[in-house]
Short mmCIF file of C-alpha atoms in Angstrom, two decimals:
data_model
loop_
_atom_site.label_atom_id
_atom_site.label_comp_id
_atom_site.label_asym_id
_atom_site.label_seq_id
_atom_site.Cartn_x
_atom_site.Cartn_y
_atom_site.Cartn_z
CA UNK A 1 217.89 245.79 76.41
CA UNK A 2 216.11 246.78 79.61
CA UNK A 3 216.12 249.76 81.69
CA UNK A 4 213.79 249.96 84.99
CA UNK A 5 212.73 252.05 87.99
CA UNK A 6 210.82 250.80 90.73
CA UNK A 7 208.57 254.02 90.73
CA UNK A 8 208.86 254.51 87.11
CA UNK A 9 210.21 252.64 84.11
CA UNK A 10 210.67 252.29 80.30
CA UNK A 11 211.33 248.84 79.45
CA UNK A 12 212.52 247.69 75.95
CA UNK A 13 211.75 244.27 75.11
CA UNK A 14 213.78 242.58 72.38
CA UNK A 15 212.66 239.26 72.59
CA UNK A 16 209.30 239.81 71.40
CA UNK A 17 208.59 240.57 67.57
CA UNK A 18 208.37 243.41 66.73
CA UNK A 19 210.05 244.84 69.51
CA UNK A 20 207.97 246.34 72.45
CA UNK A 21 208.53 249.30 74.65
CA UNK A 22 206.86 249.31 77.89
CA UNK A 23 206.02 252.41 80.01
CA UNK A 24 205.19 251.90 83.46
CA UNK A 25 204.85 253.49 86.68
CA UNK A 26 204.33 257.13 87.60
CA UNK A 27 205.70 259.59 85.06
CA UNK A 28 205.99 262.61 87.24
CA UNK A 29 208.22 265.35 88.71
CA UNK A 30 209.59 263.24 91.09
CA UNK A 31 210.86 260.65 89.08
CA UNK A 32 212.00 262.95 86.23
CA UNK A 33 215.80 262.48 86.89
CA UNK A 34 215.78 258.80 86.72
CA UNK A 35 213.32 258.60 83.76
CA UNK A 36 215.62 261.34 81.96
CA UNK A 37 218.53 258.87 82.33
CA UNK A 38 216.24 255.88 81.07
CA UNK A 39 214.94 257.71 77.72
CA UNK A 40 218.49 258.68 76.91
CA UNK A 41 219.89 255.18 77.41
CA UNK A 42 217.04 254.01 75.00
CA UNK A 43 217.81 256.54 71.99
CA UNK A 44 218.75 254.35 69.23
CA UNK A 45 217.63 251.08 70.36
CA UNK A 46 213.96 251.34 68.80
CA UNK A 47 212.38 252.63 65.64
CA UNK A 48 209.25 253.45 64.43
CA UNK A 49 207.87 249.42 64.14
CA UNK A 50 208.44 249.33 67.70
CA UNK A 51 205.12 248.87 69.53
CA UNK A 52 204.05 250.93 72.58
CA UNK A 53 202.50 249.35 75.65
CA UNK A 54 201.39 252.05 77.97
CA UNK A 55 198.89 249.78 79.88
CA UNK A 56 200.92 250.11 83.18
CA UNK A 57 201.26 253.93 83.10
CA UNK A 58 200.59 255.50 86.12
CA UNK A 59 200.43 259.22 87.44
CA UNK A 60 201.26 261.44 84.24
CA UNK A 61 202.25 265.29 84.56
CA UNK A 62 203.79 267.84 82.05
CA UNK A 63 207.21 266.85 82.71
CA UNK A 64 206.52 263.08 82.15
CA UNK A 65 204.48 264.10 79.16
CA UNK A 66 207.80 266.06 77.90
CA UNK A 67 209.91 263.00 78.31
CA UNK A 68 207.51 260.73 76.63
CA UNK A 69 207.89 263.42 73.44
CA UNK A 70 211.34 262.65 73.66
CA UNK A 71 211.34 258.97 73.85
CA UNK A 72 208.44 258.58 71.07
CA UNK A 73 208.36 261.97 69.29
CA UNK A 74 205.30 264.19 68.89
CA UNK A 75 203.50 262.55 66.03
CA UNK A 76 203.75 258.95 67.85
CA UNK A 77 202.59 260.31 71.22
CA UNK A 78 199.65 262.04 69.18
CA UNK A 79 198.34 258.84 67.72
CA UNK A 80 198.81 256.84 71.32
CA UNK A 81 196.78 259.94 72.78
CA UNK A 82 194.02 258.83 70.52
CA UNK A 83 194.28 255.02 70.76
CA UNK A 84 195.15 254.12 74.41
CA UNK A 85 191.37 254.26 75.52
CA UNK A 86 192.60 252.61 78.80
CA UNK A 87 194.29 255.54 80.21
CA UNK A 88 192.59 257.99 81.93
CA UNK A 89 190.63 260.89 80.58
CA UNK A 90 193.21 263.46 82.17
CA UNK A 91 196.14 261.47 80.99
CA UNK A 92 194.78 261.38 77.45
CA UNK A 93 193.80 264.79 77.80
CA UNK A 94 197.41 265.87 78.40
CA UNK A 95 199.25 264.03 76.07
CA UNK A 96 196.62 265.34 73.28
CA UNK A 97 197.32 269.00 74.67
CA UNK A 98 201.33 268.38 74.45
CA UNK A 99 200.99 267.02 70.93
CA UNK A 100 198.79 270.01 69.93
CA UNK A 101 201.18 272.51 71.23
CA UNK A 102 203.87 270.64 69.42
CA UNK A 103 202.03 270.76 66.46
CA UNK A 104 201.09 274.51 66.56
CA UNK A 105 204.75 275.43 67.46
CA UNK A 106 207.09 276.47 64.81
CA UNK A 107 210.65 277.74 65.08
CA UNK A 108 210.44 281.48 64.17
CA UNK A 109 212.39 282.24 61.22
CA UNK A 110 215.39 284.27 61.89
CA UNK A 111 214.87 287.71 59.80
CA UNK A 112 218.41 288.67 57.92
CA UNK A 113 220.47 291.21 59.58
CA UNK A 114 220.19 294.75 58.01
CA UNK A 115 223.09 296.88 57.14
CA UNK A 116 223.92 299.93 59.54
CA UNK A 117 223.42 302.21 56.49
CA UNK A 118 219.48 300.57 56.23
CA UNK A 119 219.11 300.89 59.79
CA UNK A 120 219.87 304.38 60.29
CA UNK A 121 217.65 305.41 57.10
CA UNK A 122 214.64 303.38 58.63
CA UNK A 123 215.23 305.17 61.96
CA UNK A 124 215.11 308.65 60.09
CA UNK A 125 211.83 307.26 58.04
CA UNK A 126 210.35 306.24 61.46
CA UNK A 127 211.03 309.87 62.83
CA UNK A 128 209.72 311.80 59.76
CA UNK A 129 206.66 309.65 59.63
CA UNK A 130 205.89 310.40 63.34
CA UNK A 131 206.51 313.79 63.06
CA UNK A 132 204.04 313.75 60.25
CA UNK A 133 201.52 312.00 62.10
CA UNK A 134 201.77 314.32 65.16
CA UNK A 135 201.69 317.40 63.06
CA UNK A 136 198.36 316.16 61.33
CA UNK A 137 196.69 315.40 64.79
CA UNK A 138 197.72 318.54 66.41
CA UNK A 139 196.44 320.47 63.46
CA UNK A 140 193.31 318.44 63.69
CA UNK A 141 192.91 319.03 67.42
CA UNK A 142 193.41 322.71 67.05
CA UNK A 143 190.55 322.76 64.50
CA UNK A 144 188.59 320.99 67.02
CA UNK A 145 189.32 323.59 69.87
CA UNK A 146 188.60 326.43 67.47
CA UNK A 147 185.11 324.82 66.47
CA UNK A 148 184.34 324.23 70.20
CA UNK A 149 185.31 327.76 71.06
CA UNK A 150 183.22 329.21 68.48
CA UNK A 151 180.07 327.01 69.40
CA UNK A 152 180.42 327.80 73.13
CA UNK A 153 180.83 331.46 72.65
CA UNK A 154 177.18 331.83 71.01
CA UNK A 155 175.93 330.20 74.26
CA UNK A 156 177.00 332.18 77.20
CA UNK A 157 175.07 329.66 79.63
CA UNK A 158 178.05 327.35 78.73
CA UNK A 159 180.89 329.38 79.48
CA UNK A 160 182.65 327.73 82.28
CA UNK A 161 184.24 330.75 83.72
CA UNK A 162 184.90 329.23 87.51
CA UNK A 163 187.23 326.77 85.72
CA UNK A 164 188.83 329.16 83.74
CA UNK A 165 189.65 331.30 86.68
CA UNK A 166 190.75 328.51 88.64
CA UNK A 167 193.36 327.64 85.91
CA UNK A 168 194.48 331.24 85.45
CA UNK A 169 195.39 331.02 89.33
CA UNK A 170 197.35 327.71 88.84
CA UNK A 171 198.85 328.46 85.33
CA UNK A 172 199.48 332.29 86.12
CA UNK A 173 199.62 333.56 89.49
CA UNK A 174 201.20 330.62 90.76
CA UNK A 175 203.78 330.83 87.87
CA UNK A 176 204.59 334.42 88.36
CA UNK A 177 207.39 334.06 91.42
CA UNK A 178 209.49 331.85 89.17
CA UNK A 179 209.09 333.79 85.96
CA UNK A 180 209.84 337.14 87.87
CA UNK A 181 212.98 335.57 89.53
CA UNK A 182 214.32 333.89 86.33
CA UNK A 183 214.03 337.01 83.88
CA UNK A 184 215.26 339.07 86.79
CA UNK A 185 218.48 336.99 86.83
CA UNK A 186 218.80 336.49 82.98
CA UNK A 187 218.49 340.38 82.67
CA UNK A 188 221.24 340.90 85.38
CA UNK A 189 223.49 338.23 83.35
CA UNK A 190 222.64 339.96 79.66
CA UNK A 191 223.59 343.43 81.27
CA UNK A 192 227.01 342.15 82.64
CA UNK A 193 227.77 340.34 79.67
CA UNK A 194 226.80 343.08 77.45
CA UNK A 195 228.78 345.97 79.63
CA UNK A 196 231.90 343.27 79.44
CA UNK A 197 231.95 343.28 75.67
CA UNK A 198 230.95 347.07 75.19
CA UNK A 199 233.37 348.04 77.33
CA UNK A 200 236.18 347.13 74.99
CA UNK A 201 234.64 349.95 72.36
CA UNK A 202 233.86 352.52 75.10
CA UNK A 203 230.30 351.85 74.89
CA UNK A 204 228.77 350.71 77.83
CA UNK A 205 226.14 353.19 77.53
CA UNK A 206 224.48 350.93 74.97
CA UNK A 207 224.12 348.08 77.52
CA UNK A 208 220.73 349.58 78.34
CA UNK A 209 219.60 349.21 74.88
CA UNK A 210 220.78 345.61 74.65
CA UNK A 211 218.99 344.81 77.73
CA UNK A 212 215.98 346.55 76.56
CA UNK A 213 215.92 345.06 72.85
CA UNK A 214 216.49 341.50 74.04
CA UNK A 215 214.22 341.30 76.58
CA UNK A 216 211.00 343.48 74.86
CA UNK A 217 211.36 341.56 71.58
CA UNK A 218 212.97 337.76 72.43
CA UNK A 219 213.76 336.84 75.79
CA UNK A 220 210.97 337.91 77.90
CA UNK A 221 208.44 336.03 75.73
CA UNK A 222 210.68 333.11 74.85
CA UNK A 223 211.88 332.07 78.64
CA UNK A 224 208.07 332.81 79.69
CA UNK A 225 206.93 330.28 77.13
CA UNK A 226 209.58 327.87 77.90
CA UNK A 227 208.60 327.73 81.46
CA UNK A 228 205.20 327.58 80.76
CA UNK A 229 205.92 324.58 78.39
CA UNK A 230 207.74 322.55 81.03
CA UNK A 231 205.36 323.63 83.84
CA UNK A 232 201.73 323.81 82.39
CA UNK A 233 201.98 321.77 79.52
CA UNK A 234 203.34 318.72 81.64
CA UNK A 235 200.46 319.63 84.07
CA UNK A 236 197.74 319.65 81.33
CA UNK A 237 198.78 316.14 79.91
CA UNK A 238 198.94 314.47 83.41
CA UNK A 239 195.89 315.87 84.63
CA UNK A 240 194.07 314.62 81.58
CA UNK A 241 195.91 311.56 81.06
CA UNK A 242 195.05 310.81 84.35
CA UNK A 243 191.64 311.23 83.79
CA UNK A 244 191.80 309.21 80.88
CA UNK A 245 193.45 306.09 82.41
CA UNK A 246 191.02 306.11 85.36
CA UNK A 247 188.22 306.18 82.53
CA UNK A 248 186.97 309.22 83.70
CA UNK A 249 186.63 310.83 80.14
CA UNK A 250 184.71 307.96 79.00
CA UNK A 251 182.22 308.54 81.80
CA UNK A 252 182.10 312.14 80.64
CA UNK A 253 181.15 311.50 77.33
CA UNK A 254 178.64 308.58 78.78
CA UNK A 255 176.79 311.50 80.25
CA UNK A 256 176.51 313.22 76.63
CA UNK A 257 179.24 315.99 77.65
CA UNK A 258 181.89 316.98 75.29
CA UNK A 259 185.30 316.46 77.12
CA UNK A 260 187.06 319.31 74.62
CA UNK A 261 184.49 321.80 76.12
CA UNK A 262 184.71 320.74 79.63
CA UNK A 263 188.64 319.86 79.79
CA UNK A 264 190.31 321.68 76.99
CA UNK A 265 188.65 325.00 76.34
CA UNK A 266 189.17 326.44 80.17
CA UNK A 267 192.73 325.44 80.16
CA UNK A 268 193.22 327.12 76.51
CA UNK A 269 191.49 330.21 77.38
CA UNK A 270 193.48 330.48 80.94
CA UNK A 271 196.54 330.24 79.22
CA UNK A 272 195.66 332.72 76.61
CA UNK A 273 195.21 335.22 79.32
CA UNK A 274 197.85 334.12 81.71
CA UNK A 275 200.94 333.90 79.35
CA UNK A 276 200.36 337.34 78.07
CA UNK A 277 200.53 338.77 81.68
CA UNK A 278 203.38 336.91 82.71
CA UNK A 279 205.16 337.83 79.63
CA UNK A 280 204.75 341.66 80.60
CA UNK A 281 205.99 340.92 83.88
CA UNK A 282 209.02 339.07 82.49
CA UNK A 283 209.92 342.14 80.51
CA UNK A 284 209.56 344.35 83.48
CA UNK A 285 211.70 341.78 85.52
CA UNK A 286 214.28 341.58 83.06
CA UNK A 287 214.89 345.22 82.40
CA UNK A 288 214.86 345.58 86.33
CA UNK A 289 217.86 343.29 86.64
CA UNK A 290 219.56 345.18 83.91
CA UNK A 291 219.21 348.48 85.30
CA UNK A 292 220.68 346.97 88.76
CA UNK A 293 223.67 345.79 86.98
CA UNK A 294 223.89 349.29 85.21
CA UNK A 295 223.24 350.78 88.47
CA UNK A 296 225.87 349.02 90.42
CA UNK A 297 228.49 348.14 87.94
CA UNK A 298 228.45 351.08 85.14
CA UNK A 299 227.24 354.00 87.19
CA UNK A 300 224.33 354.29 85.27
CA UNK A 301 221.45 355.81 87.64
CA UNK A 302 217.91 354.74 87.43
CA UNK A 303 216.87 358.20 85.94
CA UNK A 304 219.30 357.91 83.14
CA UNK A 305 218.38 354.59 82.51
CA UNK A 306 214.80 355.28 82.41
CA UNK A 307 215.71 358.16 80.08
CA UNK A 308 217.75 356.13 77.70
CA UNK A 309 214.72 353.47 77.22
CA UNK A 310 212.11 356.48 76.64
CA UNK A 311 214.49 357.86 74.12
CA UNK A 312 215.98 354.92 72.45
CA UNK A 313 213.18 352.33 72.55
CA UNK A 314 210.25 352.39 70.65
CA UNK A 315 206.56 351.06 71.73
CA UNK A 316 206.58 348.73 68.57
CA UNK A 317 209.36 346.49 70.47
CA UNK A 318 207.12 345.92 73.48
CA UNK A 319 204.25 345.07 70.88
CA UNK A 320 206.48 342.55 68.83
CA UNK A 321 207.37 340.84 71.86
CA UNK A 322 203.81 340.70 73.38
CA UNK A 323 201.93 339.79 70.25
CA UNK A 324 203.97 336.33 70.11
CA UNK A 325 202.41 335.47 73.60
CA UNK A 326 199.20 334.36 72.45
CA UNK A 327 200.16 332.13 69.71
CA UNK A 328 202.70 330.30 71.97
CA UNK A 329 200.10 330.04 74.96
CA UNK A 330 197.56 328.43 72.24
CA UNK A 331 200.06 325.97 71.18
CA UNK A 332 201.27 325.30 74.47
CA UNK A 333 197.77 324.41 75.83
CA UNK A 334 196.77 322.50 72.85
CA UNK A 335 199.90 320.13 72.77
CA UNK A 336 199.40 319.50 76.41
CA UNK A 337 195.79 318.51 76.30
CA UNK A 338 196.15 316.79 73.10
CA UNK A 339 199.38 314.37 74.66
CA UNK A 340 196.76 313.81 77.64
CA UNK A 341 193.94 312.50 75.31
CA UNK A 342 196.57 309.94 74.02
CA UNK A 343 197.44 308.39 77.06
CA UNK A 344 196.69 304.86 76.75
CA UNK A 345 195.62 303.67 80.34
CA UNK A 346 198.82 302.85 82.36
CA UNK A 347 201.05 305.06 84.66
CA UNK A 348 203.90 304.39 82.15
CA UNK A 349 202.07 306.15 79.36
CA UNK A 350 201.29 309.31 81.34
CA UNK A 351 204.85 309.44 82.03
CA UNK A 352 205.86 309.16 78.67
CA UNK A 353 202.98 311.49 77.05
CA UNK A 354 204.03 314.21 79.54
CA UNK A 355 207.87 314.12 78.86
CA UNK A 356 206.53 314.16 74.77
CA UNK A 357 204.29 317.29 75.70
CA UNK A 358 207.23 319.34 76.97
CA UNK A 359 209.48 318.47 74.50
CA UNK A 360 207.02 319.47 72.03
CA UNK A 361 206.01 322.44 73.16
CA UNK A 362 209.29 323.62 73.65
CA UNK A 363 210.30 322.57 70.12
CA UNK A 364 207.44 324.34 68.31
CA UNK A 365 207.93 327.67 70.53
CA UNK A 366 211.56 327.77 69.36
CA UNK A 367 210.76 327.22 65.59
CA UNK A 368 207.82 329.77 65.87
CA UNK A 369 209.56 332.32 67.52
CA UNK A 370 212.48 331.85 64.95
CA UNK A 371 210.22 332.25 62.31
CA UNK A 372 208.71 335.30 63.72
CA UNK A 373 211.99 337.02 64.58
CA UNK A 374 212.89 336.30 60.53
CA UNK A 375 209.34 337.82 59.69
CA UNK A 376 209.75 340.91 62.08
CA UNK A 377 213.17 341.44 60.65
CA UNK A 378 212.38 341.27 57.09
CA UNK A 379 209.34 343.75 57.51
CA UNK A 380 211.47 346.22 59.36
CA UNK A 381 209.61 345.92 62.77
#
């Protein structure tokens, strides 16, 4: 049987014994279509005893080599790559490369599909393990911050007051308008809803107590901490993460400086100062918002509102809310900085860890606030 093409051909000579397969012409991509038809036509008309003649083979590229693999098989092609010394070195090298790649290739085994229940349990286990690893990393980072803080406090010359003041402006002063506006509106909403419910019992006067208790103990510090988690923790992560991606932190270490001392401590100290001040502002704005609603809707004058505050609300409620602020501030700053140090080096990583820092900060703040509320309730404070 004979098939042939002017540019390239595969000729099977059945008149000789053993049968001889002659490969001639340029086996390149330009002749691929014609050669493909020829190789398909030759299937089944030769076997392993058929001799192969490559003496008339011209140019060869990867497309032609792939057709030779289909025609001869990978094992036979490897033998020819070693024995066909008359071929150009480039063609022999190409044949040898194709043979080696086929030898190294193996079809990946298909993993058995797991049941839905196993997949759900695997996801839960992975999430629990991630939570445990993140918790350990956060606790270790908190210890590192405290150790660095103690070491720096003993050396006043190493205090970075300029950086601390700059971060206080960014995290505290610049956030004051949004904190004040938000808590004012929430205070007005709480007073309005409280008055609507208490009016059914003829106890609208207790709207003053409701607003004062809720903002002094919970709402002011919680809303402020959540705002700081979304605004400040994300900023800390993005700033440190960008420095990590640009290898600036490696440069700091190369200079013999401590990144925790230079980058983390000023941010932690700034938030420790800013968050309690913002919490106090939130308490005032929330109570003022409730007072405005009481004056407009309930005919409770500002003088009566203040008098009820003085008679019914003890200072311990103010202290209960304010004492939680430094703990929230420390955790928010620590989580934001830690996620920044976890950035791997790409813009995608910066975005992912920024999102993670916000989620973790809000989660930790809410859990800690719930635990503190239960503790103060049991203590009767």
